[in-house]
Amino acid sequence: DAGVIQSPRHEVTEMGQEVTLRCKPISGHDYLFWYRQTMMRGLELLIYFNNNVPIDDSGMPEDRFSAKMPNASFSTLKIQPSEPRDSAVYFCASSFGGEDQPQHFGDGTRLSIL
Amino acid sequence: GENVEQHPSTLSVQEGDSAVIKCTYSDSASNYFPWYKQELGKRPQLIIDIRSNVGEKKDQRIAVTLNKTAKHFSLHITETQPEDSAVYFCAATPGFQKLVFGTGTRLLVSP
């Protein structure tokens, strides 16, 4: 099993540019999560999907952030326009259904907005 | 909503000593409590979890205890080794598949 695959691993871009982060969940998992990790706020859940449908986006910081899951094997998190305060590590995780199913994390995307 | 508090924020021990990290949660509906280990620059990795119908679980040098009445759970690492050095996160699931994480404990094991 290849695990959760995220790309790119690192992204450096200038303020105002559009940023797109990508995630491929573990095959068979029907839940997909996007997290943001910063020193100040720790690990925050941004949004999660069940069977490709967004279930809870209450953690999305503002309208500049959007996420999609067009099929069971692909999701994107987009920031437009990006700002320096968006700099963080963004993790994608996936799991089987059920409240006690462990979430498996990808290696993350380290995003720096200059 | 669920709030998870984690202590201590940093913990330094000598190799071979035991380490204990404690978490409290607020939502009595939470019924699943995983622990993740994150090494520098790496992803969080699940190391052990416990469900609400169990009071204790062990896996080699790692154990987790849960007190649902008091709403707290703890991670115990025995015979610590330098490779145990990392940040450890507790989490609780208040339902609907969501995980709420604690703020993390930086564990340093000195040789």
Short mmCIF file of C-alpha atoms in Angstrom, two decimals:
data_model
loop_
_atom_site.label_atom_id
_atom_site.label_comp_id
_atom_site.label_asym_id
_atom_site.label_seq_id
_atom_site.Cartn_x
_atom_site.Cartn_y
_atom_site.Cartn_z
CA ASP A 1 0.00 0.00 0.00
CA ALA A 2 1.48 3.32 -1.09
CA GLY A 3 -0.20 5.29 1.68
CA VAL A 4 -1.65 8.76 1.29
CA ILE A 5 0.20 10.63 -1.43
CA GLN A 6 0.46 14.40 -1.45
CA SER A 7 1.99 16.77 -3.95
CA PRO A 8 3.91 18.93 -4.11
CA ARG A 9 6.08 18.29 -1.05
CA HIS A 10 7.24 21.88 -1.00
CA GLU A 11 5.74 24.99 -2.53
CA VAL A 12 7.16 28.49 -2.46
CA THR A 13 5.19 31.22 -4.13
CA GLU A 14 4.53 34.91 -3.94
CA MET A 15 1.63 36.53 -2.20
CA GLY A 16 -1.44 36.79 -4.40
CA GLN A 17 -0.71 33.69 -6.43
CA GLU A 18 -3.04 30.72 -6.61
CA VAL A 19 -1.84 27.59 -4.83
CA THR A 20 -3.19 24.09 -5.45
CA LEU A 21 -2.35 21.18 -3.17
CA ARG A 22 -3.14 17.64 -4.21
CA CYS A 23 -3.93 14.42 -2.38
CA LYS A 24 -4.48 10.79 -3.31
CA PRO A 25 -6.04 8.83 -0.44
CA ILE A 26 -5.42 5.20 0.38
CA SER A 27 -7.43 3.01 -1.96
CA GLY A 28 -10.69 1.91 -0.35
CA HIS A 29 -10.80 4.66 2.23
CA ASP A 30 -14.02 6.62 2.05
CA TYR A 31 -13.06 9.54 4.28
CA LEU A 32 -10.56 12.24 3.36
CA PHE A 33 -9.37 15.03 5.64
CA TRP A 34 -7.35 18.21 5.09
CA TYR A 35 -5.37 19.60 8.03
CA ARG A 36 -3.15 22.61 8.51
CA GLN A 37 -0.25 22.60 10.98
CA THR A 38 1.42 25.70 12.37
CA MET A 39 3.45 26.37 15.49
CA MET A 40 0.85 28.80 16.77
CA ARG A 41 -2.33 26.79 16.14
CA GLY A 42 -1.14 23.20 16.04
CA LEU A 43 -3.03 20.68 13.91
CA GLU A 44 -6.32 22.09 12.66
CA LEU A 45 -8.95 20.24 10.67
CA LEU A 46 -9.93 22.34 7.67
CA ILE A 47 -12.47 20.15 5.88
CA TYR A 48 -13.37 16.51 5.42
CA PHE A 49 -15.16 14.45 2.80
CA ASN A 50 -17.15 11.24 2.91
CA ASN A 51 -17.60 9.41 -0.38
CA ASN A 52 -16.38 12.53 -2.21
CA VAL A 53 -18.97 14.78 -0.55
CA PRO A 54 -17.84 17.60 1.78
CA ILE A 55 -19.24 16.93 5.23
CA ASP A 56 -17.80 19.67 7.41
CA ASP A 57 -15.91 22.72 6.16
CA SER A 58 -16.22 24.73 9.34
CA GLY A 59 -12.44 24.77 9.73
CA MET A 60 -11.79 26.47 6.40
CA PRO A 61 -10.37 29.83 7.45
CA GLU A 62 -11.97 32.02 4.82
CA ASP A 63 -13.36 32.18 1.32
CA ARG A 64 -9.89 32.19 -0.17
CA PHE A 65 -9.72 28.48 0.67
CA SER A 66 -11.64 25.87 -1.30
CA ALA A 67 -11.46 22.08 -1.54
CA LYS A 68 -12.82 19.56 -4.00
CA MET A 69 -12.94 15.82 -4.35
CA PRO A 70 -13.97 14.99 -7.92
CA ASN A 71 -13.51 11.24 -7.42
CA ALA A 72 -12.55 8.69 -4.80
CA SER A 73 -8.86 8.87 -5.57
CA PHE A 74 -8.16 12.58 -5.79
CA SER A 75 -8.70 15.78 -3.84
CA THR A 76 -7.42 19.33 -4.10
CA LEU A 77 -7.09 22.20 -1.65
CA LYS A 78 -6.85 25.57 -3.33
CA ILE A 79 -5.88 28.96 -1.94
CA GLN A 80 -6.64 31.99 -4.06
CA PRO A 81 -5.26 34.55 -3.50
CA SER A 82 -2.54 33.31 -1.17
CA GLU A 83 -1.22 35.39 1.74
CA PRO A 84 1.92 35.05 3.90
CA ARG A 85 -0.18 33.95 6.87
CA ASP A 86 -1.21 30.87 4.88
CA SER A 87 2.34 29.56 5.23
CA ALA A 88 2.09 26.20 7.01
CA VAL A 89 2.34 22.47 6.49
CA TYR A 90 -0.83 21.08 4.97
CA PHE A 91 -1.60 17.42 5.59
CA CYS A 92 -4.09 15.17 3.92
CA ALA A 93 -5.34 12.07 5.75
CA SER A 94 -7.74 9.27 4.90
CA SER A 95 -9.60 6.53 6.75
CA PHE A 96 -12.28 3.91 6.49
CA GLY A 97 -15.74 4.83 7.76
CA GLY A 98 -16.53 4.48 11.45
CA GLU A 99 -15.76 6.79 14.33
CA ASP A 100 -12.97 4.58 15.65
CA GLN A 101 -11.13 4.11 12.39
CA PRO A 102 -7.58 5.48 12.44
CA GLN A 103 -6.65 8.28 10.12
CA HIS A 104 -3.52 7.82 8.03
CA PHE A 105 -1.59 10.94 7.12
CA GLY A 106 0.33 11.84 4.00
CA ASP A 107 3.80 13.39 4.12
CA GLY A 108 2.37 16.89 3.87
CA THR A 109 3.00 19.94 1.72
CA ARG A 110 5.21 22.63 3.21
CA LEU A 111 3.82 25.89 1.85
CA SER A 112 5.69 29.18 2.02
CA ILE A 113 4.04 32.36 0.82
CA LEU A 114 6.50 35.20 0.35
CA GLY B 1 -17.35 21.67 20.71
CA GLU B 2 -14.68 19.28 21.86
CA ASN B 3 -11.59 20.72 23.53
CA VAL B 4 -8.51 18.59 24.19
CA GLU B 5 -5.83 19.79 26.60
CA GLN B 6 -2.43 18.12 26.70
CA HIS B 7 0.36 18.30 29.28
CA PRO B 8 3.22 18.79 29.56
CA SER B 9 4.21 20.77 26.49
CA THR B 10 7.80 19.57 26.81
CA LEU B 11 9.24 16.56 28.60
CA SER B 12 12.88 15.68 29.02
CA VAL B 13 13.91 12.26 30.34
CA GLN B 14 17.02 10.13 30.51
CA GLU B 15 17.25 7.03 28.38
CA GLY B 16 15.64 4.12 30.19
CA ASP B 17 13.27 6.30 32.22
CA SER B 18 9.50 6.29 31.79
CA ALA B 19 7.54 9.14 30.21
CA VAL B 20 3.91 10.01 30.82
CA ILE B 21 1.80 12.42 28.78
CA LYS B 22 -1.67 13.38 29.91
CA CYS B 23 -4.72 14.65 28.06
CA THR B 24 -8.16 15.77 29.10
CA TYR B 25 -11.21 16.19 26.90
CA SER B 26 -14.49 18.00 27.36
CA ASP B 27 -17.09 16.19 25.26
CA SER B 28 -18.49 13.12 26.98
CA ALA B 29 -19.61 11.85 23.56
CA SER B 30 -15.99 11.24 22.53
CA ASN B 31 -15.37 7.52 22.23
CA TYR B 32 -12.08 7.07 20.37
CA PHE B 33 -8.68 8.35 21.48
CA PRO B 34 -5.66 7.91 19.20
CA TRP B 35 -2.08 8.96 19.86
CA TYR B 36 0.21 10.15 17.10
CA LYS B 37 3.98 10.53 17.01
CA GLN B 38 5.50 13.15 14.75
CA GLU B 39 9.21 13.28 14.12
CA LEU B 40 10.76 16.50 12.89
CA GLY B 41 9.69 17.24 9.34
CA LYS B 42 7.63 14.07 9.09
CA ARG B 43 3.96 13.18 9.09
CA PRO B 44 1.99 12.27 12.22
CA GLN B 45 1.96 8.51 12.64
CA LEU B 46 -0.53 6.57 14.71
CA ILE B 47 1.23 4.69 17.49
CA ILE B 48 -1.66 3.45 19.62
CA ASP B 49 -5.35 4.08 20.11
CA ILE B 50 -8.01 3.21 22.63
CA ARG B 51 -11.76 2.94 22.46
CA SER B 52 -14.18 4.03 25.15
CA ASN B 53 -15.11 0.51 26.17
CA VAL B 54 -11.53 -0.26 27.19
CA GLY B 55 -9.63 1.12 30.18
CA GLU B 56 -6.10 0.25 29.16
CA LYS B 57 -4.20 -0.96 26.13
CA LYS B 58 -0.56 -1.98 25.76
CA ASP B 59 1.75 -2.44 22.82
CA GLN B 60 5.28 -3.38 23.84
CA ARG B 61 6.76 -0.31 25.57
CA ILE B 62 3.72 1.86 24.97
CA ALA B 63 0.48 1.88 26.95
CA VAL B 64 -2.55 4.10 27.05
CA THR B 65 -5.06 4.42 29.88
CA LEU B 66 -8.52 5.96 29.74
CA ASN B 67 -10.72 7.25 32.53
CA LYS B 68 -14.06 8.16 30.99
CA THR B 69 -15.54 9.37 34.25
CA ALA B 70 -12.78 11.92 34.70
CA LYS B 71 -12.46 12.51 30.94
CA HIS B 72 -8.76 11.99 30.80
CA PHE B 73 -6.37 9.61 29.08
CA SER B 74 -2.65 9.14 29.24
CA LEU B 75 0.24 7.77 27.21
CA HIS B 76 2.93 5.83 29.02
CA ILE B 77 6.28 5.00 27.44
CA THR B 78 8.58 2.72 29.40
CA GLU B 79 12.31 2.17 28.93
CA THR B 80 12.58 5.23 26.72
CA GLN B 81 15.12 5.31 23.91
CA PRO B 82 16.60 8.24 21.97
CA GLU B 83 14.48 7.29 18.96
CA ASP B 84 11.38 7.99 21.05
CA SER B 85 12.28 11.68 20.83
CA ALA B 86 9.47 13.38 18.88
CA VAL B 87 6.29 15.38 19.33
CA TYR B 88 3.35 13.34 20.57
CA PHE B 89 -0.25 14.35 19.97
CA CYS B 90 -3.34 13.02 21.64
CA ALA B 91 -6.74 13.33 20.00
CA ALA B 92 -10.40 12.70 20.69
CA THR B 93 -13.29 11.93 18.39
CA PRO B 94 -16.49 13.66 19.45
CA GLY B 95 -18.39 11.92 16.72
CA PHE B 96 -18.89 12.28 12.99
CA GLN B 97 -15.37 11.08 12.23
CA LYS B 98 -13.75 14.35 13.39
CA LEU B 99 -10.49 14.31 15.30
CA VAL B 100 -9.69 17.12 17.72
CA PHE B 101 -5.99 17.20 18.56
CA GLY B 102 -4.18 18.28 21.67
CA THR B 103 -1.41 20.86 21.41
CA GLY B 104 1.39 18.31 21.45
CA THR B 105 4.19 17.25 23.81
CA ARG B 106 7.79 17.51 22.75
CA LEU B 107 9.61 14.52 24.25
CA LEU B 108 13.38 14.56 24.43
CA VAL B 109 15.19 11.40 25.48
CA SER B 110 18.80 12.00 26.35
CA PRO B 111 21.35 9.16 26.06
#
